[in-house]
PDB file of C-alpha atoms and ligand atoms in Angstrom:
ATOM      1  CA  MET A  14     -24.465 -27.861 -10.918  1.00 76.00           C
ATOM      2  CA  THR A  15     -23.964 -30.198 -14.051  1.00 89.00           C
ATOM      3  CA  PRO A  16     -27.450 -32.621 -14.614  1.00 95.00           C
ATOM      4  CA  ASP A  17     -27.639 -36.617 -15.071  1.00 97.00           C
ATOM      5  CA  TYR A  18     -27.059 -36.429 -18.649  1.00 98.00           C
ATOM      6  CA  PRO A  19     -26.936 -40.272 -19.354  1.00 97.00           C
ATOM      7  CA  LEU A  20     -30.348 -40.176 -17.123  1.00 97.00           C
ATOM      8  CA  LEU A  21     -31.452 -36.980 -19.837  1.00 98.00           C
ATOM      9  CA  SER A  22     -30.860 -39.738 -22.135  1.00 97.00           C
ATOM     10  CA  ARG A  23     -32.829 -42.080 -21.167  1.00 97.00           C
ATOM     11  CA  GLN A  24     -35.438 -39.739 -20.611  1.00 98.00           C
ATOM     12  CA  LEU A  25     -35.330 -38.525 -24.007  1.00 98.00           C
ATOM     13  CA  GLU A  26     -35.202 -41.737 -25.850  1.00 97.00           C
ATOM     14  CA  ALA A  27     -38.261 -42.604 -24.204  1.00 97.00           C
ATOM     15  CA  LEU A  28     -40.088 -39.542 -24.305  1.00 97.00           C
ATOM     16  CA  LEU A  29     -39.741 -39.503 -28.740  1.00 98.00           C
ATOM     17  CA  ASP A  30     -41.937 -42.487 -29.272  1.00 94.00           C
ATOM     18  CA  THR A  31     -42.777 -41.013 -32.586  1.00 95.00           C
ATOM     19  CA  ARG A  32     -40.091 -40.574 -36.072  1.00 95.00           C
ATOM     20  CA  ASP A  33     -41.505 -36.925 -36.593  1.00 96.00           C
ATOM     21  CA  TRP A  34     -38.936 -34.362 -36.358  1.00 96.00           C
ATOM     22  CA  LEU A  35     -41.063 -31.942 -35.855  1.00 96.00           C
ATOM     23  CA  THR A  36     -43.186 -33.485 -32.759  1.00 97.00           C
ATOM     24  CA  ASN A  37     -39.733 -35.024 -31.595  1.00 97.00           C
ATOM     25  CA  SER A  38     -37.744 -31.548 -31.919  1.00 98.00           C
ATOM     26  CA  ALA A  39     -40.279 -29.895 -29.956  1.00 98.00           C
ATOM     27  CA  GLN A  40     -39.891 -32.109 -26.978  1.00 98.00           C
ATOM     28  CA  THR A  41     -36.309 -31.806 -26.944  1.00 98.00           C
ATOM     29  CA  CYS A  42     -36.091 -28.807 -26.391  1.00 98.00           C
ATOM     30  CA  ALA A  43     -38.631 -28.278 -24.029  1.00 98.00           C
ATOM     31  CA  LEU A  44     -37.095 -31.488 -21.952  1.00 98.00           C
ATOM     32  CA  ILE A  45     -34.134 -30.053 -22.008  1.00 98.00           C
ATOM     33  CA  MET A  46     -35.211 -26.184 -20.815  1.00 98.00           C
ATOM     34  CA  GLN A  47     -37.109 -28.534 -18.000  1.00 98.00           C
ATOM     35  CA  GLN A  48     -34.247 -29.959 -16.792  1.00 97.00           C
ATOM     36  CA  VAL A  49     -30.999 -28.347 -17.464  1.00 98.00           C
ATOM     37  CA  PRO A  50     -30.083 -25.494 -14.787  1.00 98.00           C
ATOM     38  CA  ASP A  51     -29.993 -22.044 -15.873  1.00 98.00           C
ATOM     39  CA  LEU A  52     -31.071 -20.975 -19.190  1.00 98.00           C
ATOM     40  CA  ASN A  53     -33.118 -18.721 -20.879  1.00 98.00           C
ATOM     41  CA  TRP A  54     -33.753 -20.429 -24.376  1.00 98.00           C
ATOM     42  CA  VAL A  55     -33.425 -23.577 -25.705  1.00 98.00           C
ATOM     43  CA  GLY A  56     -34.653 -24.228 -29.139  1.00 98.00           C
ATOM     44  CA  PHE A  57     -34.050 -25.277 -32.809  1.00 98.00           C
ATOM     45  CA  TYR A  58     -32.780 -23.472 -36.412  1.00 98.00           C
ATOM     46  CA  LEU A  59     -33.703 -25.191 -39.514  1.00 97.00           C
ATOM     47  CA  GLN A  60     -31.244 -25.184 -42.500  1.00 97.00           C
ATOM     48  CA  ARG A  61     -34.482 -24.768 -44.857  1.00 95.00           C
ATOM     49  CA  GLN A  62     -32.938 -22.797 -47.613  1.00 96.00           C
ATOM     50  CA  PRO A  63     -29.273 -23.298 -48.453  1.00 97.00           C
ATOM     51  CA  GLU A  64     -27.257 -21.068 -46.059  1.00 97.00           C
ATOM     52  CA  LEU A  65     -29.702 -19.797 -43.994  1.00 98.00           C
ATOM     53  CA  LEU A  66     -30.892 -21.068 -40.669  1.00 98.00           C
ATOM     54  CA  SER A  67     -34.368 -20.433 -39.891  1.00 98.00           C
ATOM     55  CA  LEU A  68     -36.198 -20.658 -36.186  1.00 98.00           C
ATOM     56  CA  GLY A  69     -37.898 -23.995 -35.327  1.00 98.00           C
ATOM     57  CA  PRO A  70     -39.581 -25.157 -31.991  1.00 98.00           C
ATOM     58  CA  PHE A  71     -38.264 -23.474 -28.837  1.00 98.00           C
ATOM     59  CA  GLN A  72     -38.837 -22.972 -25.376  1.00 98.00           C
ATOM     60  CA  GLY A  73     -38.159 -18.646 -24.502  1.00 97.00           C
ATOM     61  CA  LYS A  74     -38.983 -15.569 -26.165  1.00 97.00           C
ATOM     62  CA  PRO A  75     -39.596 -14.699 -29.375  1.00 97.00           C
ATOM     63  CA  ALA A  76     -36.266 -14.983 -31.063  1.00 96.00           C
ATOM     64  CA  CYS A  77     -34.619 -13.737 -34.375  1.00 95.00           C
ATOM     65  CA  HIS A  78     -35.305 -15.084 -37.815  1.00 96.00           C
ATOM     66  CA  PRO A  79     -33.643 -15.555 -40.166  1.00 97.00           C
ATOM     67  CA  ILE A  80     -29.767 -16.376 -39.817  1.00 97.00           C
ATOM     68  CA  PRO A  81     -27.506 -16.573 -42.102  1.00 97.00           C
ATOM     69  CA  PHE A  82     -24.574 -18.790 -42.184  1.00 97.00           C
ATOM     70  CA  SER A  83     -22.292 -16.085 -42.114  1.00 97.00           C
ATOM     71  CA  LYS A  84     -23.825 -14.730 -38.727  1.00 96.00           C
ATOM     72  CA  GLY A  85     -23.600 -15.238 -35.235  1.00 96.00           C
ATOM     73  CA  VAL A  86     -22.655 -17.710 -32.961  1.00 97.00           C
ATOM     74  CA  CYS A  87     -25.332 -20.029 -34.700  1.00 98.00           C
ATOM     75  CA  GLY A  88     -23.756 -19.211 -38.085  1.00 98.00           C
ATOM     76  CA  ALA A  89     -20.424 -20.504 -36.772  1.00 98.00           C
ATOM     77  CA  ALA A  90     -21.608 -23.672 -35.953  1.00 98.00           C
ATOM     78  CA  ALA A  91     -23.736 -24.669 -39.072  1.00 98.00           C
ATOM     79  CA  ARG A  92     -20.387 -23.191 -41.379  1.00 98.00           C
ATOM     80  CA  SER A  93     -18.041 -24.929 -38.814  1.00 98.00           C
ATOM     81  CA  ARG A  94     -19.958 -28.257 -38.252  1.00 98.00           C
ATOM     82  CA  GLN A  95     -18.442 -27.805 -34.811  1.00 98.00           C
ATOM     83  CA  THR A  96     -20.081 -27.170 -31.823  1.00 98.00           C
ATOM     84  CA  GLN A  97     -19.348 -23.349 -29.806  1.00 98.00           C
ATOM     85  CA  ARG A  98     -19.140 -22.686 -26.676  1.00 98.00           C
ATOM     86  CA  VAL A  99     -19.219 -19.241 -25.648  1.00 97.00           C
ATOM     87  CA  ASP A 100     -18.666 -18.327 -22.158  1.00 98.00           C
ATOM     88  CA  ASP A 101     -19.561 -14.326 -23.096  1.00 97.00           C
ATOM     89  CA  VAL A 102     -21.539 -13.550 -25.582  1.00 96.00           C
ATOM     90  CA  HIS A 103     -20.791  -9.604 -25.345  1.00 94.00           C
ATOM     91  CA  ALA A 104     -16.969 -10.576 -26.400  1.00 93.00           C
ATOM     92  CA  VAL A 105     -18.207 -12.159 -29.744  1.00 92.00           C
ATOM     93  CA  ALA A 106     -17.739  -9.389 -32.345  1.00 90.00           C
ATOM     94  CA  ASP A 107     -21.205 -10.726 -34.781  1.00 89.00           C
ATOM     95  CA  HIS A 108     -23.194 -12.283 -31.642  1.00 92.00           C
ATOM     96  CA  ILE A 109     -26.822 -11.917 -32.188  1.00 93.00           C
ATOM     97  CA  ALA A 110     -28.750 -10.618 -29.663  1.00 91.00           C
ATOM     98  CA  CYS A 111     -32.383 -11.793 -29.493  1.00 88.00           C
ATOM     99  CA  ASP A 112     -32.951 -11.943 -25.538  1.00 88.00           C
ATOM    100  CA  ALA A 113     -30.719  -8.921 -23.721  1.00 90.00           C
ATOM    101  CA  ALA A 114     -30.397 -11.373 -21.148  1.00 92.00           C
ATOM    102  CA  SER A 115     -28.222 -14.140 -22.858  1.00 94.00           C
ATOM    103  CA  ARG A 116     -24.552 -14.417 -21.814  1.00 96.00           C
ATOM    104  CA  ALA A 117     -23.426 -17.455 -22.298  1.00 98.00           C
ATOM    105  CA  GLU A 118     -24.389 -19.949 -25.529  1.00 98.00           C
ATOM    106  CA  LEU A 119     -23.696 -23.210 -26.741  1.00 98.00           C
ATOM    107  CA  VAL A 120     -24.875 -24.434 -30.285  1.00 98.00           C
ATOM    108  CA  VAL A 121     -24.666 -28.019 -31.463  1.00 98.00           C
ATOM    109  CA  PRO A 122     -24.701 -28.815 -35.291  1.00 98.00           C
ATOM    110  CA  ILE A 123     -27.226 -31.461 -36.328  1.00 98.00           C
ATOM    111  CA  VAL A 124     -25.548 -32.849 -39.412  1.00 97.00           C
ATOM    112  CA  VAL A 125     -27.303 -35.784 -41.244  1.00 95.00           C
ATOM    113  CA  ASN A 126     -25.661 -37.712 -43.977  1.00 93.00           C
ATOM    114  CA  ASP A 127     -23.255 -34.837 -44.659  1.00 95.00           C
ATOM    115  CA  ARG A 128     -26.089 -32.261 -45.113  1.00 95.00           C
ATOM    116  CA  LEU A 129     -26.180 -29.977 -42.196  1.00 97.00           C
ATOM    117  CA  TRP A 130     -29.928 -30.276 -41.336  1.00 97.00           C
ATOM    118  CA  GLY A 131     -30.000 -27.646 -38.435  1.00 98.00           C
ATOM    119  CA  VAL A 132     -28.629 -26.320 -35.221  1.00 98.00           C
ATOM    120  CA  LEU A 133     -29.853 -26.781 -31.054  1.00 98.00           C
ATOM    121  CA  ASP A 134     -28.661 -23.780 -29.498  1.00 98.00           C
ATOM    122  CA  LEU A 135     -29.170 -23.163 -25.453  1.00 98.00           C
ATOM    123  CA  ASP A 136     -28.654 -19.796 -24.189  1.00 98.00           C
ATOM    124  CA  SER A 137     -28.157 -19.052 -20.576  1.00 98.00           C
ATOM    125  CA  PRO A 138     -27.787 -15.564 -18.584  1.00 98.00           C
ATOM    126  CA  HIS A 139     -25.062 -16.844 -16.373  1.00 98.00           C
ATOM    127  CA  GLN A 140     -21.286 -16.293 -17.832  1.00 97.00           C
ATOM    128  CA  GLY A 141     -19.318 -18.858 -18.303  1.00 98.00           C
ATOM    129  CA  ARG A 142     -22.594 -21.327 -17.704  1.00 98.00           C
ATOM    130  CA  PHE A 143     -21.516 -24.135 -19.859  1.00 98.00           C
ATOM    131  CA  THR A 144     -18.857 -26.470 -19.523  1.00 98.00           C
ATOM    132  CA  ASP A 145     -16.876 -29.232 -21.362  1.00 98.00           C
ATOM    133  CA  ALA A 146     -19.556 -32.262 -19.468  1.00 97.00           C
ATOM    134  CA  ASP A 147     -22.032 -29.456 -20.469  1.00 98.00           C
ATOM    135  CA  ARG A 148     -21.085 -29.553 -24.069  1.00 98.00           C
ATOM    136  CA  ALA A 149     -20.792 -33.214 -24.051  1.00 98.00           C
ATOM    137  CA  GLY A 150     -24.107 -34.131 -22.693  1.00 98.00           C
ATOM    138  CA  ILE A 151     -26.112 -31.808 -25.155  1.00 98.00           C
ATOM    139  CA  GLU A 152     -24.151 -33.288 -28.144  1.00 98.00           C
ATOM    140  CA  ALA A 153     -25.353 -36.672 -26.968  1.00 98.00           C
ATOM    141  CA  LEU A 154     -28.708 -35.409 -26.616  1.00 98.00           C
ATOM    142  CA  VAL A 155     -28.681 -34.413 -30.232  1.00 98.00           C
ATOM    143  CA  ALA A 156     -27.159 -38.073 -31.280  1.00 98.00           C
ATOM    144  CA  THR A 157     -30.431 -39.427 -29.789  1.00 98.00           C
ATOM    145  CA  PHE A 158     -32.949 -36.661 -31.280  1.00 98.00           C
ATOM    146  CA  ILE A 159     -30.883 -37.540 -34.865  1.00 97.00           C
ATOM    147  CA  GLU A 160     -31.131 -41.217 -33.834  1.00 96.00           C
ATOM    148  CA  ARG A 161     -34.744 -41.658 -33.104  1.00 96.00           C
ATOM    149  CA  SER A 162     -36.113 -39.258 -35.712  1.00 97.00           C
ATOM    150  CA  ASP A 163     -36.758 -39.110 -39.717  1.00 95.00           C
ATOM    151  CA  LEU A 164     -34.233 -36.529 -40.797  1.00 94.00           C
ATOM    152  CA  ALA A 165     -32.036 -38.076 -43.537  1.00 80.00           C
ATOM    153  CA  GLY A 166     -32.883 -37.008 -47.430  1.00 57.00           C
ATOM    154  CA  ARG A 167     -35.236 -34.616 -46.749  1.00 51.00           C
ATOM    155  CA  ASP A 168     -35.487 -31.086 -46.162  1.00 53.00           C
ATOM    156  CA  SER A 169     -37.325 -29.657 -43.087  1.00 52.00           C
ATOM    157  CA  THR A 170     -40.377 -28.684 -44.488  1.00 51.00           C
TER     158      THR A 170
HETATM  159  N1  SME B   9     -27.159 -16.027 -30.154  1.00 62.71           N
HETATM  160  C1  SME B   9     -27.327 -16.407 -31.219  1.00 62.71           C
HETATM  161  C2  SME B   9     -28.237 -16.100 -31.955  1.00 62.71           C
HETATM  162  C3  SME B   9     -30.067 -17.041 -31.497  1.00 62.71           C
HETATM  163  S1  SME B   9     -30.473 -16.442 -30.205  1.00 62.71           S
HETATM  164  O1  SME B   9     -29.757 -16.564 -28.965  1.00 62.71           O
HETATM  165  C4  SME B   9     -31.844 -17.496 -30.136  1.00 62.71           C
HETATM  166  C5  SME B   9     -26.594 -15.865 -32.363  1.00 62.71           C
HETATM  167  O2  SME B   9     -25.307 -15.291 -32.437  1.00 62.71           O
HETATM  168  O3  SME B   9     -26.453 -16.870 -33.266  1.00 62.71           O
END
C-alpha cells in the first residue's frame, strides 16, 4: 500500500523545527522508517570527501562505509544525480550488499547549489517494493529536508 505522502510531507515539515542538518537527517530517516511499510533500512550517505559517500544517520542494521561514487546503487545515484529505483538488487552486478535481507532499493540524490551533498537510501526485503509513486513521494520528502536544513555552502562536517 502506498503511504499518504502529502500527509507525510506535512508531518516532516512540522518535525523539522531546527535548521540543523544532523538533527533533521536523523528525524527524516526515523519518520520514514516508522511510516513507510516494508522497509529494512533507511539512511543518509554524505559526501564529506570528494567522490566518496560516508555513512550518516540511519535506521536499521549497521551498514557499509564508505561507498565510492564508482560503486553500487548509491554510487550510481551520486554519479548521475538521478534517483535510482531497483526492483531486484540481485540483478545489479555491482550492488553492495550490506544487509542480506535487502531486495529492492530506492536512492534519491541530495543536490544543493549544484553540489552532491549526499543521498537518501531506502531498502526493502520485498522485490519490486518501490513504485513510481514511492519515488515521487520520497523525492518530495527529500525536497522538504533540503528546504528545512542548512546545507548550502558548507560540508557536512
Ligand atoms: N545497497 C547499497 C549500499 C548501501 S546499503 O543498502 C545500506 C548500494 O548498492 O549502494
